[in-house]
């Protein structure tokens, strides 16, 4: 067979040579040993936690080594593409601080190795497709859908491996005349790789996460170009990662079964194989067993979920790092205030079998992260969240920023900050009572007449000038005046001996002022509310009794 003639027949319009293409993508100017890596998501409209994990790993590996992280949009599967998905993708990754040095952006391409959207690279793939054909390493296949289905059914019936190989690879050795006849008839074709591999051969391979693997050669003549001339993931991966000078491919381990084919393909094209970092899936406990997080069953797989709940970006990153590198928590304890980026991330510490995602732990980490923020930061982030997810609350927060910041400053600073919030969504139930619009009516457990007496006494003695000690002494005095006890020890020993305690009186006051039985320190609350507003609230409650 004259492969050069076949290549001309299939790709008459391709005039550029692989050397010329290579010359358009010169070697990168990065330090020795720097990692050049990419995120290469498909724009399906669904951005999930796994994307963020992959983004963080790639970002750390690139930037820790002085290398480059770029974004390539793998849009070769037009059927799966959803309008606006690229924007959703880019915005979500940006929200989580995955900053790309180059690649696809909403405005277009940024960088010298583009285009960064695969459908726009069709002519590049064709240059290499033509080269493979001219070397006898690829050939056209005119099988129809029906023929391929019949092949699969036969393989199923014979209990054979699936795929286009051996006797099933019917177009592998057809003559140029047979091929020409099909082309002349206008029949659609795909370009297939001519595999020289055999499943009786195995070889060793080193993956940066999975370690030493024993791999069986691929014997299937897989598709390189689909009938519309658009490449499959496999072919595009080899060509793009070669031309974009990717040193490390960080991707989900669902690609591991395709690795033997990828290795073959790089070799056939004369490309240097990048290093591979195959990351395991995110798992969760379901009863007593672990399973992969599933798009259908687990809303917490979607990144939008965390944004909606209001987990701060910093908390998500912090939590995921604890999942990815087991030494991160020790490091964090030793360096509580250090920037997460000064932690030395290592792909070698990833769990090869996948990481366990634990929602309760995320909540815990998030509480810690928020407790370490200053009031100004909390206010900014909370307001940002509320503007998107709770416009009414956002209005209240921004109407008097200083008031909101005073509230958010409660219990901050110091060695043991309060840990009231894990998400921004929890802020309204926590602090809403500070706003008259969100104040709810109290439900007292004591007799209305008694509550009224307590509140009246409180009003009579309430003084804006009191410090917290004086304020509390007055609460104690009221307690004794109504025959309740301030001696909590005695009460605990013999509760039946007392009608109530100072804690009950405090709760009555707390309910009258906040509408709730739980709140931050009541004295502090009254200081922030101010004298007039506190008095007014107590008066309103008295009037309602
Ligand atoms: N488009 C592929 C995916 O979304 C990319 C895999 C890779 O990073 O090479 O799974």
mmCIF file of N, CA and C in Angstrom, residues 298-395:
data_model
loop_
_atom_site.group_PDB
_atom_site.id
_atom_site.type_symbol
_atom_site.label_atom_id
_atom_site.label_comp_id
_atom_site.label_asym_id
_atom_site.label_seq_id
_atom_site.Cartn_x
_atom_site.Cartn_y
_atom_site.Cartn_z
ATOM 1 N N UNK A 298 -26.008 12.639 45.196
ATOM 2 C CA UNK A 298 -25.384 13.509 46.193
ATOM 3 C C UNK A 298 -25.327 14.966 45.739
ATOM 4 N N UNK A 299 -26.257 15.785 46.238
ATOM 5 C CA UNK A 299 -26.226 17.197 45.817
ATOM 6 C C UNK A 299 -24.897 17.849 46.167
ATOM 7 N N UNK A 300 -24.213 17.317 47.196
ATOM 8 C CA UNK A 300 -22.967 17.931 47.638
ATOM 9 C C UNK A 300 -21.807 17.659 46.680
ATOM 10 N N UNK A 301 -22.086 16.980 45.568
ATOM 11 C CA UNK A 301 -21.026 16.817 44.574
ATOM 12 C C UNK A 301 -20.865 18.093 43.740
ATOM 13 N N UNK A 302 -21.943 18.837 43.573
ATOM 14 C CA UNK A 302 -21.901 20.032 42.716
ATOM 15 C C UNK A 302 -21.247 21.204 43.442
ATOM 16 N N UNK A 303 -20.374 21.909 42.755
ATOM 17 C CA UNK A 303 -19.721 23.051 43.395
ATOM 18 C C UNK A 303 -20.712 24.152 43.741
ATOM 19 N N UNK A 304 -21.769 24.276 42.940
ATOM 20 C CA UNK A 304 -22.772 25.309 43.216
ATOM 21 C C UNK A 304 -23.394 25.109 44.607
ATOM 22 N N UNK A 305 -23.438 23.878 45.053
ATOM 23 C CA UNK A 305 -24.014 23.574 46.356
ATOM 24 C C UNK A 305 -23.279 24.353 47.464
ATOM 25 N N UNK A 306 -21.961 24.334 47.408
ATOM 26 C CA UNK A 306 -21.151 24.958 48.468
ATOM 27 C C UNK A 306 -21.256 26.473 48.421
ATOM 28 N N UNK A 307 -21.380 26.990 47.210
ATOM 29 C CA UNK A 307 -21.519 28.436 47.070
ATOM 30 C C UNK A 307 -22.873 28.856 47.650
ATOM 31 N N UNK A 308 -23.896 28.086 47.338
ATOM 32 C CA UNK A 308 -25.238 28.396 47.815
ATOM 33 C C UNK A 308 -25.327 28.326 49.335
ATOM 34 N N UNK A 309 -24.728 27.291 49.915
ATOM 35 C CA UNK A 309 -24.732 27.158 51.373
ATOM 36 C C UNK A 309 -23.920 28.277 52.011
ATOM 37 N N UNK A 310 -22.946 28.790 51.264
ATOM 38 C CA UNK A 310 -22.104 29.846 51.790
ATOM 39 C C UNK A 310 -20.903 29.328 52.554
ATOM 40 N N UNK A 311 -20.282 28.273 52.051
ATOM 41 C CA UNK A 311 -18.984 27.885 52.615
ATOM 42 C C UNK A 311 -17.943 28.832 52.017
ATOM 43 N N UNK A 312 -17.163 29.503 52.838
ATOM 44 C CA UNK A 312 -16.163 30.395 52.260
ATOM 45 C C UNK A 312 -15.170 29.604 51.403
ATOM 46 N N UNK A 313 -14.691 30.232 50.364
ATOM 47 C CA UNK A 313 -13.712 29.610 49.473
ATOM 48 C C UNK A 313 -12.518 29.085 50.274
ATOM 49 N N UNK A 314 -12.082 29.913 51.208
ATOM 50 C CA UNK A 314 -10.915 29.540 52.012
ATOM 51 C C UNK A 314 -11.177 28.252 52.794
ATOM 52 N N UNK A 315 -12.409 28.081 53.260
ATOM 53 C CA UNK A 315 -12.744 26.874 54.019
ATOM 54 C C UNK A 315 -12.737 25.654 53.108
ATOM 55 N N UNK A 316 -13.253 25.813 51.905
ATOM 56 C CA UNK A 316 -13.271 24.690 50.958
ATOM 57 C C UNK A 316 -11.847 24.255 50.632
ATOM 58 N N UNK A 317 -11.010 25.238 50.373
ATOM 59 C CA UNK A 317 -9.619 24.912 50.015
ATOM 60 C C UNK A 317 -8.904 24.257 51.196
ATOM 61 N N UNK A 318 -9.146 24.824 52.353
ATOM 62 C CA UNK A 318 -8.524 24.316 53.572
ATOM 63 C C UNK A 318 -8.978 22.865 53.816
ATOM 64 N N UNK A 319 -10.287 22.645 53.686
ATOM 65 C CA UNK A 319 -10.801 21.299 53.918
ATOM 66 C C UNK A 319 -10.242 20.318 52.881
ATOM 67 N N UNK A 320 -10.286 20.698 51.617
ATOM 68 C CA UNK A 320 -9.825 19.763 50.585
ATOM 69 C C UNK A 320 -8.352 19.440 50.762
ATOM 70 N N UNK A 321 -7.590 20.409 51.238
ATOM 71 C CA UNK A 321 -6.171 20.123 51.459
ATOM 72 C C UNK A 321 -5.998 19.097 52.585
ATOM 73 N N UNK A 322 -6.855 19.146 53.592
ATOM 74 C CA UNK A 322 -6.754 18.125 54.657
ATOM 75 C C UNK A 322 -7.065 16.737 54.078
ATOM 76 N N UNK A 323 -7.959 16.708 53.095
ATOM 77 C CA UNK A 323 -8.318 15.432 52.481
ATOM 78 C C UNK A 323 -7.178 14.934 51.582
ATOM 79 N N UNK A 324 -6.524 15.864 50.900
ATOM 80 C CA UNK A 324 -5.547 15.464 49.888
ATOM 81 C C UNK A 324 -4.196 15.074 50.486
ATOM 82 N N UNK A 325 -3.767 15.837 51.490
ATOM 83 C CA UNK A 325 -2.445 15.559 52.072
ATOM 84 C C UNK A 325 -2.593 15.353 53.569
ATOM 85 N N UNK A 326 -2.334 14.123 54.019
ATOM 86 C CA UNK A 326 -2.607 13.779 55.415
ATOM 87 C C UNK A 326 -1.761 14.582 56.401
ATOM 88 N N UNK A 327 -0.644 15.145 55.957
ATOM 89 C CA UNK A 327 0.184 15.919 56.884
ATOM 90 C C UNK A 327 -0.267 17.382 56.971
ATOM 91 N N UNK A 328 -1.300 17.744 56.220
ATOM 92 C CA UNK A 328 -1.713 19.151 56.209
ATOM 93 C C UNK A 328 -2.227 19.610 57.571
ATOM 94 N N UNK A 329 -3.006 18.745 58.239
ATOM 95 C CA UNK A 329 -3.584 19.172 59.521
ATOM 96 C C UNK A 329 -2.522 19.474 60.571
ATOM 97 N N UNK A 330 -1.471 18.632 60.596
ATOM 98 C CA UNK A 330 -0.370 18.891 61.541
ATOM 99 C C UNK A 330 0.301 20.214 61.205
ATOM 100 N N UNK A 331 0.500 20.395 59.910
ATOM 101 C CA UNK A 331 1.126 21.640 59.465
ATOM 102 C C UNK A 331 0.282 22.835 59.887
ATOM 103 N N UNK A 332 -1.034 22.711 59.725
ATOM 104 C CA UNK A 332 -1.931 23.817 60.055
ATOM 105 C C UNK A 332 -1.894 24.116 61.550
ATOM 106 N N UNK A 333 -1.842 23.061 62.367
ATOM 107 C CA UNK A 333 -1.766 23.287 63.817
ATOM 108 C C UNK A 333 -0.488 24.048 64.174
ATOM 109 N N UNK A 334 0.591 23.702 63.478
ATOM 110 C CA UNK A 334 1.862 24.367 63.775
ATOM 111 C C UNK A 334 1.916 25.769 63.164
ATOM 112 N N UNK A 335 1.127 25.996 62.126
ATOM 113 C CA UNK A 335 1.162 27.297 61.436
ATOM 114 C C UNK A 335 -0.256 27.846 61.264
ATOM 115 N N UNK A 336 -0.917 28.181 62.403
ATOM 116 C CA UNK A 336 -2.341 28.519 62.305
ATOM 117 C C UNK A 336 -2.639 29.716 61.406
ATOM 118 N N UNK A 337 -1.696 30.636 61.310
ATOM 119 C CA UNK A 337 -2.015 31.847 60.543
ATOM 120 C C UNK A 337 -1.350 31.896 59.171
ATOM 121 N N UNK A 338 -0.621 30.838 58.835
ATOM 122 C CA UNK A 338 0.111 30.878 57.558
ATOM 123 C C UNK A 338 -0.842 30.751 56.377
ATOM 124 N N UNK A 339 -0.439 31.331 55.277
ATOM 125 C CA UNK A 339 -1.209 31.203 54.045
ATOM 126 C C UNK A 339 -1.134 29.741 53.579
ATOM 127 N N UNK A 340 -2.262 29.224 53.125
ATOM 128 C CA UNK A 340 -2.321 27.819 52.710
ATOM 129 C C UNK A 340 -1.277 27.518 51.620
ATOM 130 N N UNK A 341 -0.934 28.548 50.860
ATOM 131 C CA UNK A 341 0.009 28.329 49.763
ATOM 132 C C UNK A 341 1.431 28.068 50.246
ATOM 133 N N UNK A 342 1.704 28.353 51.526
ATOM 134 C CA UNK A 342 3.064 28.060 51.979
ATOM 135 C C UNK A 342 3.200 26.601 52.437
ATOM 136 N N UNK A 343 2.095 25.865 52.431
ATOM 137 C CA UNK A 343 2.170 24.414 52.697
ATOM 138 C C UNK A 343 2.740 23.721 51.464
ATOM 139 N N UNK A 344 3.650 22.763 51.694
ATOM 140 C CA UNK A 344 4.259 22.075 50.551
ATOM 141 C C UNK A 344 3.399 20.874 50.176
ATOM 142 N N UNK A 345 2.624 21.049 49.140
ATOM 143 C CA UNK A 345 1.742 19.975 48.672
ATOM 144 C C UNK A 345 2.548 18.921 47.908
ATOM 145 N N UNK A 346 2.196 17.651 48.126
ATOM 146 C CA UNK A 346 2.888 16.613 47.368
ATOM 147 C C UNK A 346 1.891 15.618 46.768
ATOM 148 N N UNK A 347 1.933 15.426 45.456
ATOM 149 C CA UNK A 347 1.001 14.465 44.841
ATOM 150 C C UNK A 347 1.247 13.046 45.338
ATOM 151 N N UNK A 348 2.462 12.793 45.816
ATOM 152 C CA UNK A 348 2.805 11.441 46.299
ATOM 153 C C UNK A 348 1.986 11.061 47.529
ATOM 154 N N UNK A 349 1.464 12.085 48.234
ATOM 155 C CA UNK A 349 0.714 11.789 49.456
ATOM 156 C C UNK A 349 -0.775 11.580 49.184
ATOM 157 N N UNK A 350 -1.194 11.712 47.940
ATOM 158 C CA UNK A 350 -2.606 11.468 47.637
ATOM 159 C C UNK A 350 -2.913 10.001 47.860
ATOM 160 N N UNK A 351 -4.116 9.738 48.327
ATOM 161 C CA UNK A 351 -4.512 8.346 48.516
ATOM 162 C C UNK A 351 -4.822 7.735 47.143
ATOM 163 N N UNK A 352 -4.077 6.716 46.724
ATOM 164 C CA UNK A 352 -4.281 6.164 45.376
ATOM 165 C C UNK A 352 -5.698 5.632 45.165
ATOM 166 N N UNK A 353 -6.343 5.209 46.247
ATOM 167 C CA UNK A 353 -7.681 4.619 46.095
ATOM 168 C C UNK A 353 -8.780 5.675 46.090
ATOM 169 N N UNK A 354 -8.406 6.936 46.288
ATOM 170 C CA UNK A 354 -9.428 7.984 46.341
ATOM 171 C C UNK A 354 -9.564 8.502 47.760
ATOM 172 N N UNK A 355 -10.129 9.691 47.900
ATOM 173 C CA UNK A 355 -10.195 10.319 49.212
ATOM 174 C C UNK A 355 -11.624 10.297 49.733
ATOM 175 N N UNK A 356 -11.717 10.223 51.042
ATOM 176 C CA UNK A 356 -13.021 10.188 51.674
ATOM 177 C C UNK A 356 -13.486 11.606 51.960
ATOM 178 N N UNK A 357 -14.645 11.938 51.452
ATOM 179 C CA UNK A 357 -15.206 13.260 51.680
ATOM 180 C C UNK A 357 -16.132 13.187 52.888
ATOM 181 N N UNK A 358 -15.881 14.051 53.873
ATOM 182 C CA UNK A 358 -16.623 13.977 55.130
ATOM 183 C C UNK A 358 -17.242 15.352 55.406
ATOM 184 N N UNK A 359 -18.540 15.429 55.218
ATOM 185 C CA UNK A 359 -19.232 16.711 55.316
ATOM 186 C C UNK A 359 -19.088 17.333 56.709
ATOM 187 N N UNK A 360 -19.189 16.477 57.730
ATOM 188 C CA UNK A 360 -19.102 16.986 59.106
ATOM 189 C C UNK A 360 -17.736 17.634 59.339
ATOM 190 N N UNK A 361 -16.733 17.030 58.738
ATOM 191 C CA UNK A 361 -15.378 17.572 58.896
ATOM 192 C C UNK A 361 -15.260 18.918 58.173
ATOM 193 N N UNK A 362 -15.887 19.004 57.011
ATOM 194 C CA UNK A 362 -15.877 20.283 56.277
ATOM 195 C C UNK A 362 -16.502 21.383 57.143
ATOM 196 N N UNK A 363 -17.625 21.052 57.801
ATOM 197 C CA UNK A 363 -18.307 22.020 58.658
ATOM 198 C C UNK A 363 -17.375 22.475 59.781
ATOM 199 N N UNK A 364 -16.687 21.524 60.342
ATOM 200 C CA UNK A 364 -15.746 21.802 61.413
ATOM 201 C C UNK A 364 -14.621 22.734 60.964
ATOM 202 N N UNK A 365 -14.044 22.385 59.826
ATOM 203 C CA UNK A 365 -12.942 23.188 59.283
ATOM 204 C C UNK A 365 -13.450 24.596 58.981
ATOM 205 N N UNK A 366 -14.647 24.664 58.419
ATOM 206 C CA UNK A 366 -15.187 25.961 58.033
ATOM 207 C C UNK A 366 -15.423 26.845 59.266
ATOM 208 N N UNK A 367 -15.913 26.231 60.350
ATOM 209 C CA UNK A 367 -16.109 26.992 61.594
ATOM 210 C C UNK A 367 -14.777 27.588 62.055
ATOM 211 N N UNK A 368 -13.745 26.777 61.991
ATOM 212 C CA UNK A 368 -12.427 27.265 62.401
ATOM 213 C C UNK A 368 -11.958 28.404 61.518
ATOM 214 N N UNK A 369 -12.130 28.208 60.216
ATOM 215 C CA UNK A 369 -11.657 29.222 59.278
ATOM 216 C C UNK A 369 -12.398 30.539 59.514
ATOM 217 N N UNK A 370 -13.720 30.457 59.657
ATOM 218 C CA UNK A 370 -14.491 31.698 59.855
ATOM 219 C C UNK A 370 -14.141 32.328 61.205
ATOM 220 N N UNK A 371 -13.899 31.491 62.211
ATOM 221 C CA UNK A 371 -13.597 32.058 63.533
ATOM 222 C C UNK A 371 -12.269 32.826 63.530
ATOM 223 N N UNK A 372 -11.392 32.487 62.593
ATOM 224 C CA UNK A 372 -10.104 33.196 62.548
ATOM 225 C C UNK A 372 -10.133 34.473 61.698
ATOM 226 N N UNK A 373 -11.250 34.693 61.008
ATOM 227 C CA UNK A 373 -11.348 35.897 60.171
ATOM 228 C C UNK A 373 -11.658 37.109 61.043
ATOM 229 N N UNK A 374 -11.248 38.299 60.599
ATOM 230 C CA UNK A 374 -11.668 39.476 61.355
ATOM 231 C C UNK A 374 -13.065 39.902 60.891
ATOM 232 N N UNK A 375 -13.684 40.776 61.681
ATOM 233 C CA UNK A 375 -15.085 41.140 61.425
ATOM 234 C C UNK A 375 -15.247 41.771 60.038
ATOM 235 N N UNK A 376 -14.251 42.525 59.643
ATOM 236 C CA UNK A 376 -14.299 43.211 58.351
ATOM 237 C C UNK A 376 -14.399 42.174 57.210
ATOM 238 N N UNK A 377 -13.554 41.140 57.286
ATOM 239 C CA UNK A 377 -13.562 40.089 56.256
ATOM 240 C C UNK A 377 -14.884 39.335 56.274
ATOM 241 N N UNK A 378 -15.330 39.000 57.493
ATOM 242 C CA UNK A 378 -16.590 38.256 57.592
ATOM 243 C C UNK A 378 -17.714 39.084 56.973
ATOM 244 N N UNK A 379 -17.712 40.375 57.272
ATOM 245 C CA UNK A 379 -18.764 41.241 56.738
ATOM 246 C C UNK A 379 -18.722 41.240 55.204
ATOM 247 N N UNK A 380 -17.544 41.410 54.643
ATOM 248 C CA UNK A 380 -17.418 41.482 53.182
ATOM 249 C C UNK A 380 -17.905 40.188 52.531
ATOM 250 N N UNK A 381 -17.463 39.057 53.068
ATOM 251 C CA UNK A 381 -17.818 37.775 52.452
ATOM 252 C C UNK A 381 -19.298 37.446 52.644
ATOM 253 N N UNK A 382 -19.792 37.767 53.845
ATOM 254 C CA UNK A 382 -21.207 37.497 54.116
ATOM 255 C C UNK A 382 -22.086 38.343 53.194
ATOM 256 N N UNK A 383 -21.713 39.612 53.051
ATOM 257 C CA UNK A 383 -22.512 40.499 52.205
ATOM 258 C C UNK A 383 -22.496 40.016 50.743
ATOM 259 N N UNK A 384 -21.306 39.611 50.299
ATOM 260 C CA UNK A 384 -21.203 39.082 48.924
ATOM 261 C C UNK A 384 -22.149 37.901 48.730
ATOM 262 N N UNK A 385 -22.147 37.017 49.705
ATOM 263 C CA UNK A 385 -23.011 35.837 49.621
ATOM 264 C C UNK A 385 -24.478 36.261 49.620
ATOM 265 N N UNK A 386 -24.820 37.151 50.561
ATOM 266 C CA UNK A 386 -26.220 37.559 50.705
ATOM 267 C C UNK A 386 -26.707 38.276 49.446
ATOM 268 N N UNK A 387 -25.830 39.068 48.837
ATOM 269 C CA UNK A 387 -26.250 39.769 47.621
ATOM 270 C C UNK A 387 -26.699 38.785 46.550
ATOM 271 N N UNK A 388 -26.076 37.610 46.531
ATOM 272 C CA UNK A 388 -26.460 36.623 45.520
ATOM 273 C C UNK A 388 -27.622 35.730 45.980
ATOM 274 N N UNK A 389 -27.659 35.417 47.275
ATOM 275 C CA UNK A 389 -28.606 34.383 47.707
ATOM 276 C C UNK A 389 -29.703 34.852 48.666
ATOM 277 N N UNK A 390 -29.581 36.055 49.243
ATOM 278 C CA UNK A 390 -30.598 36.525 50.180
ATOM 279 C C UNK A 390 -30.615 38.059 50.146
ATOM 280 N N UNK A 391 -31.289 38.572 49.123
ATOM 281 C CA UNK A 391 -31.223 40.012 48.853
ATOM 282 C C UNK A 391 -31.752 40.837 50.027
ATOM 283 N N UNK A 392 -32.797 40.345 50.717
ATOM 284 C CA UNK A 392 -33.361 41.118 51.836
ATOM 285 C C UNK A 392 -32.349 41.258 52.966
ATOM 286 N N UNK A 393 -31.677 40.161 53.235
ATOM 287 C CA UNK A 393 -30.669 40.189 54.304
ATOM 288 C C UNK A 393 -29.517 41.116 53.887
ATOM 289 N N UNK A 394 -29.152 41.061 52.619
ATOM 290 C CA UNK A 394 -28.072 41.922 52.119
ATOM 291 C C UNK A 394 -28.429 43.387 52.342
ATOM 292 N N UNK A 395 -29.696 43.717 52.123
ATOM 293 C CA UNK A 395 -30.133 45.110 52.313
ATOM 294 C C UNK A 395 -29.935 45.537 53.767
#
